[in-house]
Amino acid sequence: MSELLDVSGDFPLLGRTVREGKRLVYLDTGATAQKPTAVLDAERGFNERHNAAVHRGAHQVAEEATEAYESARAALAQFVGADFGEIVWTKNATEALNLVAYAFLNATLGLGGAEANGFRLREGDEIVVTELEHHANLVPWQQLAAKTGAVLRWIPATADGRLDTEQLDVIGEKTRIVAFTHASNVTGAITDVAPIVERAKRNGAMTVLDACQSAAHLPVDFHALGLDFAAFSGHKMLGPTGVGALYGRAALLEQMPPFITGGSMVEIVTMEETTFLPPPQRFEAGTQMVAQTVGLHAALDYLSDIGMERLAAHEDQLTALLLEGIASVPQVRVLGPTDTRDRLAVVAFEVDGVHPHDVGQVLDDQGLAVRVGHHCAQPTHRSFGVHASTRASAGVYTGAADVEAFIAGLHRVIDFFGVGA
Amino acid sequence: MSELLDVSGDFPLLGRTVREGKRLVYLDTGATAQKPTAVLDAERGFNERHNAAVHRGAHQVAEEATEAYESARAALAQFVGADFGEIVWTKNATEALNLVAYAFLNATLGLGGAEANGFRLREGDEIVVTELEHHANLVPWQQLAAKTGAVLRWIPATADGRLDTEQLDVIGEKTRIVAFTHASNVTGAITDVAPIVERAKRNGAMTVLDACQSAAHLPVDFHALGLDFAAFSGHKMLGPTGVGALYGRAALLEQMPPFITGGSMVEIVTMEETTFLPPPQRFEAGTQMVAQTVGLHAALDYLSDIGMERLAAHEDQLTALLLEGIASVPQVRVLGPTDTRDRLAVVAFEVDGVHPHDVGQVLDDQGLAVRVGHHCAQPTHRSFGVHASTRASAGVYTGAADVEAFIAGLHRVIDFFGVGA
Amino acid sequence: MASAMEQLYQQVILDHSRLRSGERSLEHPHGESFQVNPTCGDECRVQVRVTERRLTELGWTGKGCSISQASLSVMHEMLEGESFDDAEELGELFRELMRSRGAELEPADQQQLEDLSAFTGVAKYPARIKCALLGWMALRDAMLQAQHD
Amino acid sequence: MASAMEQLYQQVILDHSRLRSGERSLEHPHGESFQVNPTCGDECRVQVRVTERRLTELGWTGKGCSISQASLSVMHEMLEGESFDDAEELGELFRELMRSRGAELEPADQQQLEDLSAFTGVAKYPARIKCALLGWMALRDAMLQAQHD
Ligand SMILES: Cc1ncc(COP(=O)(O)O)c(C=O)c1O
Ligand SMILES: Cc1ncc(COP(=O)(O)O)c(C=O)c1O
């Protein structure tokens, strides 16, 4: 076993205590990550020196703001294996996924001219999702289907919370879109992307990857994966809230009609009609989350300094510790793979006879911050026959002591509710 | 004349220099405002102590984050004369306006059930905008019209850049939506809201106010104005980038189908279909700009401490100084009212024989940051027979010395390009 | 002194979450309501049968945490057979308790709340208040429905 | 030493912005392109007539700042009558100049750029680079079109 990282000192929030002086053990990184000082400094520094409207005006501060904003885009493109113009800023991954779904809707309603033909859906066209999706990569497609007459189909999950690769036949001739997660935020399972992309391509369908969990914890390369679109959020990657991004293959972004419309994405506007700028500006209407892109840039630098390979190795060890510790508590059932292969350090579980809210409460009382509920993935929970779970998830700043405290906490849950053997 | 405010010391960015040591005179507040230290501290403080996913999980930090997020909503509601549940967070005003337009579209496409009947458009229904709109309050309505067969009509501008109140007859029986600005970001003219709301109501049309410029510089009370919707942005109100809001009358928000869909806005999700939460959650999909709402809350506190009446009086004096100074330069023509009545401290102008870019450049060289271009309002410029202008706009931190420097700068422009009399 | 968490999980609550008094479906209810806690997907259905503004029968089904289940169970014990007015009054008092942030109650209120006063500790945990109130929201809805029919 | 702004507005540029060499519409152009600078709405239309990959005629119309107008004027003076290859080479060199952030050019390049070297100062103002390049984008487009017809 290689050395674990030891960087929690970089994260001011982790120094605080909760519930009458208990050390905070933050195991909710799957929901949102804490931010290193470097990120907070970068964001504040921007606001103190370079804040102005971007892509406008000829004054020096505006020039600097534009430079900061666009260099964050360049850094992000490089970080995820994309070209500069293939990154569209959004407020979060959810908006990014909706952007794609609404491009299909708007094209289907006749916008975008002949260029947008590839985005027009016909009744009976199929959209394929999976049973492991976060609601953000399920509900927009349901809505699109309801509005266009397309049919929603899905790849089911296996009993241990992976995609059932025996059932990729769901993707067929009628499939126009395949939207799937790179890693489940419930089971932690990492998807083998290649066979899905291969089958989608063979059938002429576009691929949309939910990279929310993966981009934050693994090295990703969207070009190498051959994807058409991918969505992710800054706040999961040590960046600020309020910023996310869509990756879109250049040729496809070119063809898409806009989603949100307004200032800074137009060419010529008359009272009667409007022509639009090329991507990525076409999809960035109004004043953007500029300071937040600068914060995210600092987060990417921080992650790159560590190295995503090293981060992934660090988290693999934590996964092993988590699964091992949990295995020692017989009342606990993991919802997801129980080995570390192709798996993030995200572990959802049930405690026999104790509701997740109650589990979480007793853990919280010990300073252990976990997530309880359905984690925005009700169908995934239903596939396990439960409607909610407790989830512990690790990040760059999580250490072995955190996992130990967590396992001790689980024993206290068992004792407190008297559900011991 | 009462005392001008003197608070520029609260704004770190204003202490910097540009272009080889020149004092920065920031006259681009109409585009985006600078932020006081209190705002930067609040945002950072949140990130250092309370950052977590809101409305989820049972741990203490998540509770605190939720409390911070919702108390920002309460503060904003109070600030603009709305009820708590009538404020929906968005990334900017542009998204807020699109949210309303897309609610109409989605209802028209059959979503939202019988409740959403009031949002269904039929071919020939009319949407009324004005010639003074920012693209953010024009293009989304053009798009909605193109997609639904509704017809776009507009109230023209007068020669001095106000709404032509003689032409309110554009609002008639067929009108379903009247979208208009509270204050033009080009001419600075403040709209007399009452007669427009009255006429809209009489014809059963909904009203959508673009309050971007007004909410930042005047006391506003959306209930008192009898509005149905209003949109505005945090970054113009001394708050962070990346946060804005929609005000919607409670009864109407209830009836609207969602816009962006995903996590945190759903009730029950199956693979087949989804039911949605009540407003405002229904319209807040995915992880929100939580730290930014906290920053905005601090901005509102800062503004309230000063008092919006006092701020408006301060800015009125600056308007007078600006208009007076400009009147002394014969080569300059103001695009907008030349008296201070019902007018913001936003002054766009032409310099005879000098292109706005060149005007802005020479001003910039003296440390004067103004905006050049069409300010996202091409039709407004066209109504003046120009395609671009230079714009100086003031804020809480602007002082008389700034205006003096600006007028001196204008003289230098005249000299530099040799267009003097 | 008991910790905040021990105050939260008082024995009354733990007992009621196992007792589940009134957990059953009614036939031909006059009013019913289904409520979901969006955080966790916890659900409950409350059904009522009514005679002259009196809850002659009150039944519930659902899945949820100990707080939500105990709250339903106590609700059933205290309100089945009671008048609408009493139910509304108790509901209002309970909602007030939940807004109290865990402050001590007046002795009179405490007496009226009976077993419900065991939920005082819940008010210190904002995220759990919804759990305690879920069944009461459903009851209010169900009563409204029964009134209108 | 001249300030950055004085370097930006060299006399050549101010002169050309008034001279407006080549400002006219062509009849029956073989290629034309309309470009807009989204920041300010500045527009230009460049039209070309072509014989054997040579720009026999080059005309432009448009409204814009001194930088964009001067750039079009110099472009006309230098390229009317020249071959596509020369036009492409010069355009590429000019784009390089604009990316240089105002660094000194090699003497050979400077010589080839002739009056265009007066635009060196523009490269220090990122927001103005688009102004200088607007006409050149239109020219490239118009030539492409003429080639395809
Ligand atoms: C009048 C007006 N409306 C709308 C907007 C758009 O606001 P935002 O860019 O923050 O979405 C602006 C500012 O740019 C504005 O001044
Ligand atoms: C797998 C997955 N997809 C999508 C999302 C949505 O991301 P956001 O809430 O930042 O839009 C999340 C996080 O909540 C996630 O974990």
Tab-separated table of C-alpha atoms in Angstrom, chain A residues 12-14 16-20 24 26 28 31-35 37 40-41 43-44 46-53 56-64 89-92 94-95 98 102 105-106 109 111 129-131 134-136 138-143 146-147 152 154 235-236 240-242 258-274 276 283 285-292 357 360-361 364 368-372 374 376 378-379 382, chain B residues 12-14 16-20 24 26 28 31-35 37 40-41 43-44 46-53 56-64 89-92 94-95 98 102 105-106 109 111 129-131 134-136 138-140 142-143 146-147 152-154 235-236 240-242 258-274 276 283 285-292 357 360-361 364 368-372 374 376 378-379 382:
chain	number	residue	atom	x	y	z
A	12	PRO	CA	-9.969	25.511	6.385
A	13	LEU	CA	-13.406	24.031	6.970
A	14	LEU	CA	-11.940	20.707	8.061
A	16	ARG	CA	-13.682	23.181	12.639
A	17	THR	CA	-15.590	21.241	15.229
A	18	VAL	CA	-19.253	20.328	15.393
A	19	ARG	CA	-21.771	19.192	18.029
A	20	GLU	CA	-20.101	20.571	21.096
A	24	LEU	CA	-15.560	17.226	12.068
A	26	TYR	CA	-16.410	15.163	6.555
A	28	ASP	CA	-19.954	13.908	2.286
A	31	ALA	CA	-22.394	15.678	-2.419
A	32	THR	CA	-20.013	18.609	-2.433
A	33	ALA	CA	-16.294	18.957	-1.793
A	34	GLN	CA	-14.584	21.307	0.604
A	35	LYS	CA	-12.335	23.960	-0.909
A	37	THR	CA	-7.327	27.931	0.677
A	40	LEU	CA	-10.677	30.822	-1.814
A	41	ASP	CA	-7.662	33.071	-2.351
A	43	GLU	CA	-11.656	33.840	-6.055
A	44	ARG	CA	-11.166	36.644	-3.602
A	46	PHE	CA	-10.080	38.151	-8.595
A	47	ASN	CA	-12.798	40.129	-6.837
A	48	GLU	CA	-10.284	42.440	-5.241
A	49	ARG	CA	-8.330	43.185	-8.395
A	50	HIS	CA	-9.850	42.034	-11.674
A	51	ASN	CA	-13.622	41.973	-11.401
A	52	ALA	CA	-15.404	43.464	-14.420
A	53	ALA	CA	-17.727	42.468	-17.219
A	56	ARG	CA	-17.035	43.825	-23.271
A	57	GLY	CA	-15.620	47.247	-23.027
A	58	ALA	CA	-12.117	48.343	-23.711
A	59	HIS	CA	-10.905	49.129	-20.227
A	60	GLN	CA	-8.038	47.395	-18.532
A	61	VAL	CA	-9.944	45.667	-15.738
A	62	ALA	CA	-12.394	44.245	-18.279
A	63	GLU	CA	-9.471	42.953	-20.317
A	64	GLU	CA	-8.030	41.252	-17.267
A	89	TRP	CA	-19.640	27.272	-18.675
A	90	THR	CA	-22.848	26.471	-16.811
A	91	LYS	CA	-23.946	26.949	-13.216
A	92	ASN	CA	-23.751	23.242	-12.484
A	94	THR	CA	-27.605	19.834	-14.043
A	95	GLU	CA	-27.775	22.909	-16.249
A	98	ASN	CA	-30.479	20.360	-19.551
A	102	TYR	CA	-33.167	21.628	-24.596
A	105	LEU	CA	-36.134	20.257	-27.969
A	106	ASN	CA	-35.471	23.596	-29.638
A	109	LEU	CA	-39.423	22.755	-32.615
A	111	LEU	CA	-35.007	26.336	-34.474
A	129	VAL	CA	-30.564	6.183	-19.958
A	130	THR	CA	-29.630	3.825	-17.124
A	131	GLU	CA	-30.986	2.766	-13.783
A	134	HIS	CA	-28.662	10.754	-10.728
A	135	HIS	CA	-31.986	12.549	-11.288
A	136	ALA	CA	-30.027	15.207	-13.181
A	138	LEU	CA	-32.774	11.152	-15.952
A	139	VAL	CA	-35.492	13.774	-15.457
A	140	PRO	CA	-34.371	16.089	-18.312
A	141	TRP	CA	-34.575	13.134	-20.705
A	142	GLN	CA	-37.990	12.119	-19.401
A	143	GLN	CA	-39.132	15.672	-20.007
A	146	ALA	CA	-42.696	13.761	-22.991
A	147	LYS	CA	-42.395	16.889	-25.121
A	152	LEU	CA	-37.288	6.550	-22.920
A	154	TRP	CA	-32.874	2.204	-19.961
A	235	HIS	CA	-18.166	22.255	-6.539
A	236	LYS	CA	-17.405	18.538	-6.591
A	240	PRO	CA	-16.680	27.036	-5.841
A	241	THR	CA	-20.406	26.509	-5.965
A	242	GLY	CA	-22.178	28.121	-8.893
A	258	PRO	CA	-29.105	27.945	-28.122
A	259	PHE	CA	-30.735	27.137	-24.805
A	260	ILE	CA	-30.783	30.216	-22.558
A	261	THR	CA	-30.830	33.363	-24.674
A	262	GLY	CA	-29.967	36.971	-23.933
A	263	GLY	CA	-26.902	39.175	-23.929
A	264	SER	CA	-23.368	38.182	-24.974
A	265	MET	CA	-24.481	35.277	-27.130
A	266	VAL	CA	-25.936	37.217	-30.035
A	267	GLU	CA	-24.611	38.636	-33.262
A	268	ILE	CA	-27.309	40.890	-34.714
A	269	VAL	CA	-30.486	41.654	-32.820
A	270	THR	CA	-33.439	43.447	-34.301
A	271	MET	CA	-36.851	43.649	-32.706
A	272	GLU	CA	-37.938	40.888	-35.067
A	273	GLU	CA	-35.112	38.398	-34.885
A	274	THR	CA	-31.669	37.470	-33.736
A	276	PHE	CA	-26.304	33.922	-32.627
A	283	PHE	CA	-24.508	28.968	-24.860
A	285	ALA	CA	-26.094	34.087	-22.102
A	286	GLY	CA	-25.858	36.930	-19.640
A	287	THR	CA	-23.238	37.751	-17.076
A	288	GLN	CA	-21.380	34.595	-16.195
A	289	MET	CA	-20.033	33.210	-12.908
A	290	VAL	CA	-16.676	34.750	-13.658
A	291	ALA	CA	-15.153	34.763	-10.174
A	292	GLN	CA	-16.210	31.151	-9.797
A	357	HIS	CA	-31.979	9.384	8.938
A	360	GLY	CA	-26.994	9.728	10.045
A	361	GLN	CA	-28.143	11.448	13.207
A	364	ASP	CA	-23.542	13.348	13.204
A	368	LEU	CA	-19.319	12.301	11.298
A	369	ALA	CA	-20.924	14.102	8.363
A	370	VAL	CA	-22.514	11.622	5.971
A	371	ARG	CA	-25.377	11.869	3.538
A	372	VAL	CA	-28.761	10.256	4.180
A	374	HIS	CA	-31.966	8.877	-1.769
A	376	CYS	CA	-31.054	12.190	-5.922
A	378	GLN	CA	-34.575	7.136	-6.350
A	379	PRO	CA	-34.626	4.542	-9.147
A	382	ARG	CA	-35.536	1.103	-5.845
B	12	PRO	CA	-10.852	46.865	-2.366
B	13	LEU	CA	-10.781	46.894	-6.150
B	14	LEU	CA	-11.223	50.648	-6.257
B	16	ARG	CA	-5.964	49.705	-7.502
B	17	THR	CA	-4.316	51.536	-10.338
B	18	VAL	CA	-4.381	50.833	-14.052
B	19	ARG	CA	-2.353	51.792	-17.126
B	20	GLU	CA	0.943	52.548	-15.481
B	24	LEU	CA	-8.860	53.598	-11.437
B	26	TYR	CA	-14.679	52.801	-12.287
B	28	ASP	CA	-18.930	50.683	-15.443
B	31	ALA	CA	-22.377	46.391	-16.341
B	32	THR	CA	-21.278	44.938	-13.031
B	33	ALA	CA	-20.712	46.434	-9.597
B	34	GLN	CA	-17.639	46.145	-7.433
B	35	LYS	CA	-18.020	44.294	-4.142
B	37	THR	CA	-15.159	43.726	1.750
B	40	LEU	CA	-16.086	38.992	0.165
B	41	ASP	CA	-15.774	38.184	3.854
B	43	GLU	CA	-18.650	34.447	1.024
B	44	ARG	CA	-15.293	33.316	2.247
B	46	PHE	CA	-19.257	30.553	4.489
B	47	ASN	CA	-16.730	28.500	2.560
B	48	GLU	CA	-14.422	28.264	5.545
B	49	ARG	CA	-17.078	27.210	8.046
B	50	HIS	CA	-20.465	26.247	6.646
B	51	ASN	CA	-20.084	24.854	3.154
B	52	ALA	CA	-22.137	21.707	2.528
B	53	ALA	CA	-24.987	20.455	0.392
B	56	ARG	CA	-29.960	17.247	2.359
B	57	GLY	CA	-28.391	15.134	4.968
B	58	ALA	CA	-28.744	15.434	8.651
B	59	HIS	CA	-25.296	16.636	9.620
B	60	GLN	CA	-24.598	19.911	11.316
B	61	VAL	CA	-22.677	21.631	8.527
B	62	ALA	CA	-25.465	20.793	6.081
B	63	GLU	CA	-27.985	22.268	8.509
B	64	GLU	CA	-25.971	25.452	8.746
B	89	TRP	CA	-32.501	31.592	-7.150
B	90	THR	CA	-30.986	31.671	-10.615
B	91	LYS	CA	-27.468	32.237	-11.903
B	92	ASN	CA	-28.345	35.663	-13.293
B	94	THR	CA	-31.006	36.261	-17.917
B	95	GLU	CA	-31.739	32.798	-16.568
B	98	ASN	CA	-35.671	32.477	-19.595
B	102	TYR	CA	-39.612	28.347	-20.867
B	105	LEU	CA	-43.123	26.926	-23.666
B	106	ASN	CA	-43.291	23.800	-21.525
B	109	LEU	CA	-46.158	21.687	-25.047
B	111	LEU	CA	-46.569	19.845	-19.372
B	129	VAL	CA	-41.889	43.943	-25.158
B	130	THR	CA	-40.321	47.368	-25.610
B	131	GLU	CA	-37.679	49.004	-27.708
B	134	HIS	CA	-31.688	44.595	-22.878
B	135	HIS	CA	-31.305	41.530	-25.138
B	136	ALA	CA	-32.018	39.411	-22.050
B	138	LEU	CA	-36.089	40.500	-25.773
B	139	VAL	CA	-34.443	37.438	-27.278
B	140	PRO	CA	-36.128	34.876	-24.972
B	142	GLN	CA	-38.587	36.207	-29.689
B	143	GLN	CA	-37.622	32.583	-29.257
B	146	ALA	CA	-40.970	31.517	-32.848
B	147	LYS	CA	-41.623	28.237	-31.077
B	152	LEU	CA	-44.137	39.712	-30.759
B	153	ARG	CA	-45.127	43.364	-30.536
B	154	TRP	CA	-43.427	46.259	-28.833
B	235	HIS	CA	-23.586	41.094	-9.387
B	236	LYS	CA	-25.213	44.445	-10.132
B	240	PRO	CA	-21.043	38.051	-6.241
B	241	THR	CA	-21.218	36.897	-9.837
B	242	GLY	CA	-23.138	33.696	-10.419
B	258	PRO	CA	-40.414	23.443	-14.223
B	259	PHE	CA	-37.638	24.736	-16.473
B	260	ILE	CA	-34.324	23.075	-15.590
B	261	THR	CA	-34.949	19.631	-14.122
B	262	GLY	CA	-32.827	17.304	-12.013
B	263	GLY	CA	-32.055	16.761	-8.358
B	264	SER	CA	-33.580	18.625	-5.390
B	265	MET	CA	-36.682	19.729	-7.268
B	266	VAL	CA	-38.458	16.382	-7.430
B	267	GLU	CA	-40.873	14.510	-5.232
B	268	ILE	CA	-41.155	10.980	-6.607
B	269	VAL	CA	-38.973	9.778	-9.464
B	270	THR	CA	-39.447	6.508	-11.242
B	271	MET	CA	-37.761	5.533	-14.472
B	272	GLU	CA	-40.993	6.438	-16.230
B	273	GLU	CA	-41.998	9.718	-14.670
B	274	THR	CA	-41.476	12.359	-12.057
B	276	PHE	CA	-42.168	17.921	-8.727
B	283	PHE	CA	-37.227	25.783	-10.080
B	285	ALA	CA	-32.533	21.995	-9.877
B	286	GLY	CA	-29.136	20.729	-8.866
B	287	THR	CA	-26.575	22.128	-6.501
B	288	GLN	CA	-27.151	25.849	-6.175
B	289	MET	CA	-24.781	28.819	-5.943
B	290	VAL	CA	-24.974	28.644	-2.173
B	291	ALA	CA	-21.866	30.628	-1.253
B	292	GLN	CA	-22.961	33.318	-3.682
B	357	HIS	CA	-14.240	52.105	-29.021
B	360	GLY	CA	-13.297	54.281	-24.486
B	361	GLN	CA	-9.676	53.638	-25.291
B	364	ASP	CA	-9.079	53.967	-20.375
B	368	LEU	CA	-11.431	55.810	-16.677
B	369	ALA	CA	-13.287	52.517	-17.059
B	370	VAL	CA	-16.422	52.957	-19.153
B	371	ARG	CA	-18.398	50.634	-21.343
B	372	VAL	CA	-18.329	50.840	-25.126
B	374	HIS	CA	-24.171	48.316	-27.808
B	376	CYS	CA	-26.611	44.342	-25.140
B	378	GLN	CA	-28.937	46.869	-30.255
B	379	PRO	CA	-32.542	47.890	-30.964
B	382	ARG	CA	-30.906	51.648	-33.554
